[in-house]
Amino acid sequence: MDGRDLVRSMKMVGSAGAAGGMRTVRAAWRRRRADAVALPARGVERARVPGVVRDVEPGPGGGTIRFSRSELEIRVAVNGAVFWGWDGAEPEPSYALAGRRPEADPRAVLEPDKDGGWRVVAERVTVMVSRHGAVEVRTPGGVALRRDLPPRWWEPADGVPGRWLQRSEVSADARFFGLGARASGPRLRTGTYRLWNTDPGRAFDRGDDPLYLTMPVQLVVSDAATHLAFHDTSWDGSVRLREGEEGAGSGHDRPGVSELRMDGGPLRCWVVVGTPARVLLVWASLTGAPAVPPAWALGHHHARSFGDEQEVRRVVAGHQERGLPLDVVHLGVGPSDDGQVFAVDQERFPKPAVLAEELRQGGVRLVSVVEPAVRTVPGDAVHDGGAAEDAFVRDASGRIVEGVARTGGAVYPDFTHARVRRWWGGLYAEGVAQGFSGFSHDMDEPTSFTAFGEPTLPRSARHALEGRGGDHREAHNVYGLCMAQAAYEGLRELLPEERPFVFSRSGWAGLQRYGGTWSGDVAGGWPGLRASLSLVLGLGLCGVPYSGPDVGGSDGGSSPELYLRWLQLGSYLPLFRTRAALRAGRAEPWEFGPEVLEHARAALVERRRLLPYFVTLAHLARRTGAPPVRPLWWGAPEDRALRDCEDAFLLGDCLLVAPVLDPGADRRAVRLPRGLWYDTATGERYTGPGQVLVDAPLGRIPVFARAGAVMPVRGEDDGLELEVWAPAPGGTGGGLVVRDAGDGWNEPEIERYVARRGVGREVVVEREGEDGVREPSHPVRVRGLDRSAQM
């Protein structure tokens, strides 16, 4: 902690009121004092590097290489992932991994290399270790993808945790992606990115960093191959990136550089090499398959702070009367004004269960906000129960840490303890009894409400960390992840026949096991719109496929044009949530004027029509790790023009979406990957790779379908229908359909379809199965046969 926290606190005195402001200042002083006592300033430090190789010990999948001042364990797993850890660091314990470490590949053998080094040769990767400790990852063909220089440690003489630095080099043509939710992405250019989950303290814009969900996961794309590098430590740190430069034929390339600095924790790394699809598949096998949300959660969500039950009914009726599909209502920031975690304000919401059942009969679900702060009021059931469970975070002297929440003083559960997670998970029974179908976690970095952006818990606060013990410097980044785990596991016990719906503002690597995330408080301007797409793409490449922004932003700054463009983008993202822009005097789509209402209806109806496709993509993400929203280079990472394209995306294998991200635009350039593509609005055909200029009127954004695509959509009778985009003459195509009952744990069958076209106009669609080929199980509608090809 530094003086900036106190400055923030002082600024809040006037805006939060005298009592709230002074409470914030006192809390900041307490945190600073606690850290000053428990975390003394660093004194003399000893710098250390590995030294030279002394001996080796081969083992399954690799072995251990001992240097004069350190040792390195290298293992190649059966799934092709490579692990290495310095100073005895093992893959476990880890908050990122799902279960135990994968089995080692017995075919990978540690063997001598030139100049006194060693290497491990596996089927998909070769790892070379120099005599001084540099670790180089190569393709089977010998092309270098990543070279980690010998690491450096700075160890205080008094024995407190040491900090370390790992400098890595990648090829000159490589591009960096990932690192969690980054507003300035999805391609991460030269700059420094902090690894500390942070509430920015206001509505964030495109250049703001860090945000609520960071993770040390890099996806690096180059001509030779794609690779993912994950440094498994949750401590505070930063990544300094520098993109490389090619020598334009001179042979003097400058490699790209990644420099990771961490304040502590183990120096251990996982690397996965291959195509983007294979990399994300292996990453999901390591960190866990993404949870599949219930089908209703893939529909249209609407959030606002409702005054009472009648206002909820009025807003829902307003959507239904105007033909605006609505599936989920979020009651906004806490339906309870008295600070109780799971309680509902009985004056404003006297019969929440009756309201929820009434809405459910009309096809609308209720979702509530849950925060980790527990008010310190005598008689509060959650507080008293947590105290009895010894559930709250304590400081280094053993006292319970008190922070500042919406209604005053608050304490915070230690979700890094399994017993506390079980207790907290059981508390969701109250929300379930009130009729809520899902829960969103807010302020779970955790952060203070009274002074946004200020850390709530001192860095010296003690945490269980699954019995290992440690402080908040290690627990901070995984706090939201562990809270999501508590909710997910609790809801599975409370509602065993239903899939939990949990999404969290904060988290860490592995969050997808328990649900998804949303953008947080994105600013309602055009840069915020670009940041929204960046966040979704970046999170998907880190293994979190279910995410989306608050359409319109959090500060009510959207004009009618911007609101509509945001709505059009959001309708093609996994989490589609509109947010009432109350500060701008507009709350729902019809309050932006009749033209916006008409076009908003078209976007919402199209999302409802595509719902079976989103359900299919969610199930495929669980099976393959592939995010629904993918960068254009997903299938062709060697295409440099696609690697640099950040204003469009692929939605699964079938669609390409090109949102309008600039004011006043009614046309836009779209870069197409290789193949034949149809403009879904006009039926015009275009051939990629290349760039085309297409119309983008206010009523729609350009969307293209891949020739041969077979997509499940909702038909006019609300039944499932196959929308087939005609293959090129003499060509083929296909697609997958996952028929989901909408909820529950039964494993749905995957239906595989193939589309064939001869030299004429006839398109044949067949279902492939183990018993051969047969007629489709659903009605088929073929599109794309009415236009001639365009270049």
mmCIF file with all atom_site columns, C-alpha atoms in Angstrom, residues 93-95 462-470 474:
data_model
loop_
_atom_site.group_PDB
_atom_site.id
_atom_site.type_symbol
_atom_site.label_atom_id
_atom_site.label_alt_id
_atom_site.label_comp_id
_atom_site.label_asym_id
_atom_site.label_entity_id
_atom_site.label_seq_id
_atom_site.pdbx_PDB_ins_code
_atom_site.Cartn_x
_atom_site.Cartn_y
_atom_site.Cartn_z
_atom_site.occupancy
_atom_site.B_iso_or_equiv
_atom_site.pdbx_formal_charge
_atom_site.auth_seq_id
_atom_site.auth_comp_id
_atom_site.auth_asym_id
_atom_site.auth_atom_id
_atom_site.pdbx_PDB_model_num
ATOM 1  C CA . PRO A 1 93  ? -1.001 -26.557 -5.164 1.00 0.00 ? 93  PRO A CA 1
ATOM 2  C CA . SER A 1 94  ? -2.617 -24.307 -7.752 1.00 0.00 ? 94  SER A CA 1
ATOM 3  C CA . TYR A 1 95  ? -5.858 -22.349 -7.958 1.00 0.00 ? 95  TYR A CA 1
ATOM 4  C CA . ARG A 1 462 ? -3.984 -13.416 6.736  1.00 0.00 ? 462 ARG A CA 1
ATOM 5  C CA . HIS A 1 463 ? -5.655 -16.088 4.569  1.00 0.00 ? 463 HIS A CA 1
ATOM 6  C CA . ALA A 1 464 ? -5.943 -19.859 4.889  1.00 0.00 ? 464 ALA A CA 1
ATOM 7  C CA . LEU A 1 465 ? -4.859 -20.547 1.279  1.00 0.00 ? 465 LEU A CA 1
ATOM 8  C CA . GLU A 1 466 ? -6.156 -24.132 1.565  1.00 0.00 ? 466 GLU A CA 1
ATOM 9  C CA . GLY A 1 467 ? -4.205 -24.761 4.760  1.00 0.00 ? 467 GLY A CA 1
ATOM 10 C CA . ARG A 1 468 ? -0.846 -23.429 3.589  1.00 0.00 ? 468 ARG A CA 1
ATOM 11 C CA . GLY A 1 469 ? -1.332 -20.026 5.166  1.00 0.00 ? 469 GLY A CA 1
ATOM 12 C CA . GLY A 1 470 ? -0.282 -16.716 3.681  1.00 0.00 ? 470 GLY A CA 1
ATOM 13 C CA . GLU A 1 474 ? -1.021 -13.932 -2.582 1.00 0.00 ? 474 GLU A CA 1
#
